[in-house]
Tab-separated table of C-alpha atoms and ligand atoms in Angstrom:
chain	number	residue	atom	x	y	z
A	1	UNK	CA	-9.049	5.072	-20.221
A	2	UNK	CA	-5.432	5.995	-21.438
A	3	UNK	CA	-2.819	4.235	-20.165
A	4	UNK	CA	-1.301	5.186	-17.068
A	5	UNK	CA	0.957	3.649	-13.995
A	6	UNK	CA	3.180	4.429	-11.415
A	7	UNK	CA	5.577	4.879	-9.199
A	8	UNK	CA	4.459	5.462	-5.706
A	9	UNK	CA	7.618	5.605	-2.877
A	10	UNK	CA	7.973	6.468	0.646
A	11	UNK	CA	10.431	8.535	1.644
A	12	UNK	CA	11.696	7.078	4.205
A	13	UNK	CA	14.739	6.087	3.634
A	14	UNK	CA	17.007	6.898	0.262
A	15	UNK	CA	16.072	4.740	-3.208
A	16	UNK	CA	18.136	2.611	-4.023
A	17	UNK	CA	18.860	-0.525	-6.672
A	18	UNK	CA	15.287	-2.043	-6.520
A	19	UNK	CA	14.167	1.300	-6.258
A	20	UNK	CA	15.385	2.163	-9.681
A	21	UNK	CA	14.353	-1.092	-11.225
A	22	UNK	CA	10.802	-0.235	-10.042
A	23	UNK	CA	10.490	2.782	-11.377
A	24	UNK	CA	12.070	2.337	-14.479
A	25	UNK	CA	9.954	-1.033	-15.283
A	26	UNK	CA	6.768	1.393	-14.701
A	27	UNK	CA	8.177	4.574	-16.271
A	28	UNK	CA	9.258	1.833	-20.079
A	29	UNK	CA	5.286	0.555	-19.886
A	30	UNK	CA	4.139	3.821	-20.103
A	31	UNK	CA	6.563	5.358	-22.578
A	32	UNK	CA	5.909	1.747	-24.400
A	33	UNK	CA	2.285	2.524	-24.185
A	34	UNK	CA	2.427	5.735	-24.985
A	35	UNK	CA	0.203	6.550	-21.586
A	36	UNK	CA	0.874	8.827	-18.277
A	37	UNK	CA	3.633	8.054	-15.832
A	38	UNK	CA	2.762	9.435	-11.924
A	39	UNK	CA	5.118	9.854	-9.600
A	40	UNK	CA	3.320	9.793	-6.060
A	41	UNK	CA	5.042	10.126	-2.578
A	42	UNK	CA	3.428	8.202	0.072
A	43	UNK	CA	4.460	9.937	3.436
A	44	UNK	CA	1.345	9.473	5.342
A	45	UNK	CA	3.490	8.676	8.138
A	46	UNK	CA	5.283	11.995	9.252
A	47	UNK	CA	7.626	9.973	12.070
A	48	UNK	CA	9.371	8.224	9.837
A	49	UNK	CA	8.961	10.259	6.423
A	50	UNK	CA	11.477	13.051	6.089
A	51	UNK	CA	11.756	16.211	3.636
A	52	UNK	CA	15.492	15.414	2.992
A	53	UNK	CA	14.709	11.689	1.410
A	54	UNK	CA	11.795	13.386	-0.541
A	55	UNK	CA	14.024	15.764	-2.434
A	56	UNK	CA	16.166	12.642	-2.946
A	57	UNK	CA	13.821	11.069	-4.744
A	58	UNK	CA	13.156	13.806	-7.260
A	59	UNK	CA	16.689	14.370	-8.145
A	60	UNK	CA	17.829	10.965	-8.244
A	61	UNK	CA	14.703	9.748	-10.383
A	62	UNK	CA	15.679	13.072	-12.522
A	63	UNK	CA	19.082	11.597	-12.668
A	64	UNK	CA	17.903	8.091	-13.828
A	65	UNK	CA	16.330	9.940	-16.916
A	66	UNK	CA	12.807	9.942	-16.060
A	67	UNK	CA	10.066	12.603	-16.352
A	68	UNK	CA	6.713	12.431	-14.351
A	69	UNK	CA	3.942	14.779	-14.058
A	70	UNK	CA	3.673	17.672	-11.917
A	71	UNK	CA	2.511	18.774	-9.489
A	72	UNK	CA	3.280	15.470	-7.766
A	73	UNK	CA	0.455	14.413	-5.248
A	74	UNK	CA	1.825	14.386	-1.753
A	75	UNK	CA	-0.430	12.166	0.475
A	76	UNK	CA	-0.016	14.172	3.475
A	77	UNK	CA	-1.527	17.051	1.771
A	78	UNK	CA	-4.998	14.837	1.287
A	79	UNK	CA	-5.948	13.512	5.118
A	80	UNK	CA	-9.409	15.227	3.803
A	81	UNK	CA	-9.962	12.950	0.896
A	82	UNK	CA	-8.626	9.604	2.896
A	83	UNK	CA	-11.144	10.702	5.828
A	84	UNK	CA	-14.179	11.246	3.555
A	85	UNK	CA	-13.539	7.747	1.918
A	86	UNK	CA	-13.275	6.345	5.240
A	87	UNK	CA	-16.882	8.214	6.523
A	88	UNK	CA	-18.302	6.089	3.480
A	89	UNK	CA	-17.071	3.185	5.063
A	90	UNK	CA	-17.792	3.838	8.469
A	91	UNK	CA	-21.648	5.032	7.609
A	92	UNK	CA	-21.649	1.658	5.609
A	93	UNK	CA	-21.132	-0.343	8.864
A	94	UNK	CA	-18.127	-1.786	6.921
A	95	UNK	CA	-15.670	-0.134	9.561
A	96	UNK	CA	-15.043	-0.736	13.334
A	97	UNK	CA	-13.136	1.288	16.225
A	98	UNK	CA	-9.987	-0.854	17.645
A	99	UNK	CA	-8.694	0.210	20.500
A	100	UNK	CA	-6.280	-2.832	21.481
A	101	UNK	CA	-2.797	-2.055	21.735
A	102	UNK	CA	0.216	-3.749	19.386
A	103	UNK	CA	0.510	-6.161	22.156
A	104	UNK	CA	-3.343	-6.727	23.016
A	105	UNK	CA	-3.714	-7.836	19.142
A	106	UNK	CA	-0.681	-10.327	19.113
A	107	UNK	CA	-2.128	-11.908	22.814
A	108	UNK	CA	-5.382	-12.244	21.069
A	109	UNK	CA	-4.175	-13.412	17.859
A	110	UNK	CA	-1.845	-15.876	19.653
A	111	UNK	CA	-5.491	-16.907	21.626
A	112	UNK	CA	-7.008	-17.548	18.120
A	113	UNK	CA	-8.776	-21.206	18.009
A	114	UNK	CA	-7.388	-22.064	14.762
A	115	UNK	CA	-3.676	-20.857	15.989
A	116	UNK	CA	-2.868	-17.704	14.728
A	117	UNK	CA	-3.162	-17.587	10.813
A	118	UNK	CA	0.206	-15.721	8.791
A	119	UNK	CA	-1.021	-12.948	6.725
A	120	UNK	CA	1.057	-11.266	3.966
A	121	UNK	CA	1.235	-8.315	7.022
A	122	UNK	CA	2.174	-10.955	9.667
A	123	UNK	CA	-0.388	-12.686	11.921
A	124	UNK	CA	-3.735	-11.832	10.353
A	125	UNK	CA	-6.438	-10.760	13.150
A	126	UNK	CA	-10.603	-10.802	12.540
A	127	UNK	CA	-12.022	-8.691	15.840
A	128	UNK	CA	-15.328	-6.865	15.757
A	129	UNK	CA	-17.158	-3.552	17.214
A	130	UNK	CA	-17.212	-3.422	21.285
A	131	UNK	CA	-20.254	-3.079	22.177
A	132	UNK	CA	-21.900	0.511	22.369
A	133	UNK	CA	-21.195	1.055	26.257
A	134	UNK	CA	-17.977	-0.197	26.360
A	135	UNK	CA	-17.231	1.915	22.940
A	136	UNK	CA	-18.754	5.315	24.638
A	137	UNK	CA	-16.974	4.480	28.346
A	138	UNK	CA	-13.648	4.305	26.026
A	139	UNK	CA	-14.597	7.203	23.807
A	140	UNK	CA	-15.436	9.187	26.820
A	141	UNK	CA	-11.816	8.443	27.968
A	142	UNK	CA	-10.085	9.869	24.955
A	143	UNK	CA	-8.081	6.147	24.546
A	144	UNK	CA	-7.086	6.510	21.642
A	145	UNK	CA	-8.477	4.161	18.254
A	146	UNK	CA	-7.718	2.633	14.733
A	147	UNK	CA	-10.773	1.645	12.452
A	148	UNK	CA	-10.522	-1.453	10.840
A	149	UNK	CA	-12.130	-3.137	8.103
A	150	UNK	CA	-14.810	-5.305	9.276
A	151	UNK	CA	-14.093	-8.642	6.746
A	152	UNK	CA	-17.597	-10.231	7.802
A	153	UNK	CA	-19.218	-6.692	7.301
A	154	UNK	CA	-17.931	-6.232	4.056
A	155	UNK	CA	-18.900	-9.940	2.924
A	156	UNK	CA	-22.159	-9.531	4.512
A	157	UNK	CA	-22.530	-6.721	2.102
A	158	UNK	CA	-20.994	-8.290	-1.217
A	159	UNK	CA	-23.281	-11.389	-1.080
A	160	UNK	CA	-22.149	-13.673	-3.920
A	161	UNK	CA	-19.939	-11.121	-5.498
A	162	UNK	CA	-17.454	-11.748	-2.788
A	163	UNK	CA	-16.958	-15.110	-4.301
A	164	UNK	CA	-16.465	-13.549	-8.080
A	165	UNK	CA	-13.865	-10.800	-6.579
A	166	UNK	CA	-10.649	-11.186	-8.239
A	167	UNK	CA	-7.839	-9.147	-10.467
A	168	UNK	CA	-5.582	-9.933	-13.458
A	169	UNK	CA	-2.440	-9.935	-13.567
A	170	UNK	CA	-0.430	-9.712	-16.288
A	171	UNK	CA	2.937	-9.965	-14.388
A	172	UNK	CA	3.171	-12.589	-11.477
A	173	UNK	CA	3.238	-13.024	-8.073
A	174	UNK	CA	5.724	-14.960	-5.424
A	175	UNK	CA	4.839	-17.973	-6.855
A	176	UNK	CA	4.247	-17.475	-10.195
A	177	UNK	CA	0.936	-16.063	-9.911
A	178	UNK	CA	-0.823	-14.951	-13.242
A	179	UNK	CA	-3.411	-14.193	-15.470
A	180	UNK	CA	-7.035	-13.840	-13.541
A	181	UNK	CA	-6.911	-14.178	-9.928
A	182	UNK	CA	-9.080	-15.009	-7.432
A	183	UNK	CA	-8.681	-12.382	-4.747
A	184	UNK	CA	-8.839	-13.737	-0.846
A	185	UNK	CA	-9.061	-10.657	1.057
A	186	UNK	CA	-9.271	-13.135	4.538
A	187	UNK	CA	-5.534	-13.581	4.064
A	188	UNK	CA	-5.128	-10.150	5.391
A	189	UNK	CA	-8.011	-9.743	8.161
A	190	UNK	CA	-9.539	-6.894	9.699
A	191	UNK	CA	-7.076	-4.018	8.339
A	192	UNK	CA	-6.651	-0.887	9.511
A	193	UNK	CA	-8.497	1.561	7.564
A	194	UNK	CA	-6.597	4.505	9.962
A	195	UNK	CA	-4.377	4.270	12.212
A	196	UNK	CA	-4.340	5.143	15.942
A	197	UNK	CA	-1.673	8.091	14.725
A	198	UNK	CA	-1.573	8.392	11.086
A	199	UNK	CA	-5.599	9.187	10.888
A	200	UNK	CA	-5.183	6.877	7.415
A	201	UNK	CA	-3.228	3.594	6.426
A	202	UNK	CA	-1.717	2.288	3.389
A	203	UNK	CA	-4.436	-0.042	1.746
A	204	UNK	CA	-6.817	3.008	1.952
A	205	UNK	CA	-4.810	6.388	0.716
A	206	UNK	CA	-3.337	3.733	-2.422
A	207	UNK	CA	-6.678	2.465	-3.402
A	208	UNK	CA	-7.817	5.470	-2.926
A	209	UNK	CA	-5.025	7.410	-4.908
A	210	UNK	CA	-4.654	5.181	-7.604
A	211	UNK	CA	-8.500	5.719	-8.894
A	212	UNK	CA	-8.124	9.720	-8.513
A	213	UNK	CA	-4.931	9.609	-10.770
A	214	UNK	CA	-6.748	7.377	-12.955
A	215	UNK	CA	-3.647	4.746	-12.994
A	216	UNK	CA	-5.224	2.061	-15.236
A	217	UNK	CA	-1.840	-0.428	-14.536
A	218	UNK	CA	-0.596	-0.980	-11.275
A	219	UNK	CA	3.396	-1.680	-11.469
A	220	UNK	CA	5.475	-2.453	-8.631
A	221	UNK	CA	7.211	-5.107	-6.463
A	222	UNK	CA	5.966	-8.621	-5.831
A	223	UNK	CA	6.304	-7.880	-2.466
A	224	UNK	CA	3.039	-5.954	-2.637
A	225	UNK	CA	1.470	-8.465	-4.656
A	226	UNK	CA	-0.618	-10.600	-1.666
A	227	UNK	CA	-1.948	-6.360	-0.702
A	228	UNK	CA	-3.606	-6.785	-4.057
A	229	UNK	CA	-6.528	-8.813	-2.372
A	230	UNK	CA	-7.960	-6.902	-0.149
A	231	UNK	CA	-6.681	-3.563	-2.056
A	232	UNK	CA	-9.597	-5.268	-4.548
A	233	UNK	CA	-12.346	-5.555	-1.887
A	234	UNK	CA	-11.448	-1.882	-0.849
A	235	UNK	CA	-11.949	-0.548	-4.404
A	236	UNK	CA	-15.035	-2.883	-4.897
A	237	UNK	CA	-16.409	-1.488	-1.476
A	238	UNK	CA	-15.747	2.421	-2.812
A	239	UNK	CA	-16.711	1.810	-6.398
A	240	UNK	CA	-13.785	2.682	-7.578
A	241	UNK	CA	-12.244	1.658	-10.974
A	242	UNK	CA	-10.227	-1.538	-11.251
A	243	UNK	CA	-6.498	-1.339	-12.407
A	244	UNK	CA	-4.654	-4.095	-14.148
A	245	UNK	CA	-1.464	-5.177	-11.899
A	246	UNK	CA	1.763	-6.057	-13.166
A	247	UNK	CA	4.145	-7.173	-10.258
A	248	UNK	CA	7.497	-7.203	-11.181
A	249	UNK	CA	10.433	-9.781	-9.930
A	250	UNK	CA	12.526	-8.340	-6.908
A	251	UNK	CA	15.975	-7.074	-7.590
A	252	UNK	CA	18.583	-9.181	-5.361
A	253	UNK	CA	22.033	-8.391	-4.341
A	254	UNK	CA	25.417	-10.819	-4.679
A	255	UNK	CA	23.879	-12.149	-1.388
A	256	UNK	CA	20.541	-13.246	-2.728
A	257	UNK	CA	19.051	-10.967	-0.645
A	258	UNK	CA	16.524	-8.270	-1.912
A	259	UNK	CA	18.121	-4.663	-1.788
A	260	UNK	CA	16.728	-3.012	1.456
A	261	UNK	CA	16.655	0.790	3.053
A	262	UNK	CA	19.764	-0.546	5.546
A	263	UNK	CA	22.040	-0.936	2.285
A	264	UNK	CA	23.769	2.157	2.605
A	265	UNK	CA	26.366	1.475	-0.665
A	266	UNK	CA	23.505	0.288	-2.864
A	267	UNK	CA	21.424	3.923	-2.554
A	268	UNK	CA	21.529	5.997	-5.729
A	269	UNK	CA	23.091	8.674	-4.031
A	270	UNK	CA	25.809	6.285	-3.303
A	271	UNK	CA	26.212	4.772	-6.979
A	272	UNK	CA	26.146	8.500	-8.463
A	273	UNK	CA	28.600	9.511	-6.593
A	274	UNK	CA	31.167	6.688	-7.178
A	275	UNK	CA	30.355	7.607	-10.808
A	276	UNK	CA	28.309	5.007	-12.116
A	277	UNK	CA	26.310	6.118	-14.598
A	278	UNK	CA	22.220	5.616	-15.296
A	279	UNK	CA	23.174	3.350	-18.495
A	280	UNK	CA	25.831	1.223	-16.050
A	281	UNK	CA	23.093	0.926	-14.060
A	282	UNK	CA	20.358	0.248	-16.203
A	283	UNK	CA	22.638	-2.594	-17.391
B	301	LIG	N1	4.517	3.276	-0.916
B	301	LIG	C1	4.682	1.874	-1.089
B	301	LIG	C2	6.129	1.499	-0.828
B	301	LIG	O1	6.992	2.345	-0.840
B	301	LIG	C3	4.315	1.407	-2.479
B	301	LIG	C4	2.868	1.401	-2.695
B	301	LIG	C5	2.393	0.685	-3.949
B	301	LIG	O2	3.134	0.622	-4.939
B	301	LIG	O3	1.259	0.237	-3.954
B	301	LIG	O4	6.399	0.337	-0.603
């Protein structure tokens, strides 16, 4: 398959320093490559995604010299596709209703025999299915659900290949991660496949995403890295293709801190307008 990565924000918020890095790192391998550069807006979460930071991002990626193709795929125009890969799951016993609350998961997590365990998402949970009366009596009561990936299901299922799962990486992680990895999707637990309000969640509509665009090199933040493992036991439980993953170094301000949403002065919006220019910034 050709070449092809990219860059995949939220727009929730305006880009900004670590934004640009991001982008530009992936938009250079695939110029360098001579392969496809996507630009994809993740805004599966309509409460905190708005229009305004959407048409940010196309004019101040435009402004940063960069060219992507179009039409751009808009996750909230696909609920359709995440629900249909999340059927599969479901009819494959790998997925489970949840109906805990926020606070009912952190109790029980905090309960855990082992103490709870730190996941790359915070405290990682394992639950499992209520059983079938208890399911319908809730069902029957409209509370409302997320389904979650059942981690024993899905090992159940993989035999001995859940031991061989793993990814390369031709960047590095946190720690220096590289070359073939072993992927450990336990250090994330149960995940939820769709959430209570969303209908879909992250690890799903990306996996998902990134094998419809065909994005043969995953490129983006370390801080995504530890998603990687059980982003490779979703794609190995879909069949979908596997990507190469390049995680890049975070950008950091004066303060040694990583450039966030909350740093107003460091947005793009904010550097073009005190007239610094893409090559300044590039710099
Ligand atoms: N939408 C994610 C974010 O803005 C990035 C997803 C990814 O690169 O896998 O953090």
């Amino acid at each position: 398959m050709p070449f092809a990565t990219r860059f995949a924000p939220s727009p929730t918020g305006y880009l900004h320093r670590g934004h640009a890095f991001s982008a530009l790192t992936a938009f250079e391998a695939a110029r360098a490559a001579g392969g496809r550069f996507v630009l994809r807006i993740e805004d599966i979460d309509a409460t905190r995604c708005r229009p305004e930071f959407e048409a940010a991002i196309y004019e101040d990626l435009a402004w940063l010299g960069l060219e992507w193709e179009t039409p751009v795929r808009r996750q909230s125009e696909h609920f359709s596709d995440y629900r249909a890969a999340l059927d599969r799951l479901i009819a494959e016993g790998l997925a489970y209703r949840c109906f805990k609350t926020r606070r009912e998961i952190l109790d029980e997590i905090a309960r855990a025999p082992h103490g709870p365990g730190e996941g790359p998402d915070g405290q990682v949970y394992r639950g499992a299915p209520l059983p079938p009366d208890e399911e319908a009596r809730l069902l029957a009561e409209s509370k409302p659900y997320a389904w979650r990936l059942s981690l024993d299901r899905a090992r159940e299922r993989l035999g001995e290949a859940w031991d061989r799962l793993n990814f390369v990486e031709e960047g590095s992680g946190p720690d220096g991660e590289t070359g073939l990895i072993r992927a450990q999707p336990e250090i994330a637990g149960d995940v939820v496949l769709a959430r209570k309000d969303v209908g879909v969640a992250y690890h799903l509509a990306v996996v998902f995403d990134d094998a419809l665009q065909g994005i043969t090199h995953v490129i983006r933040g370390q801080d995504l890295f530890e998603a990687t493992h059980i982003q490779r036991l979703l794609q190995t439980l879909l069949d979908l293709p596997e990507p190469t993953y390049r995680h890049h170094r975070l950008l950091t301000g004066p303060d040694g801190k990583r450039f966030a949403k909350r740093d107003q002065a460091e947005t793009l919006r904010e550097l073009r307008a005190r007239g610094v220019t893409p090559a300044a910034l590039k710099a």
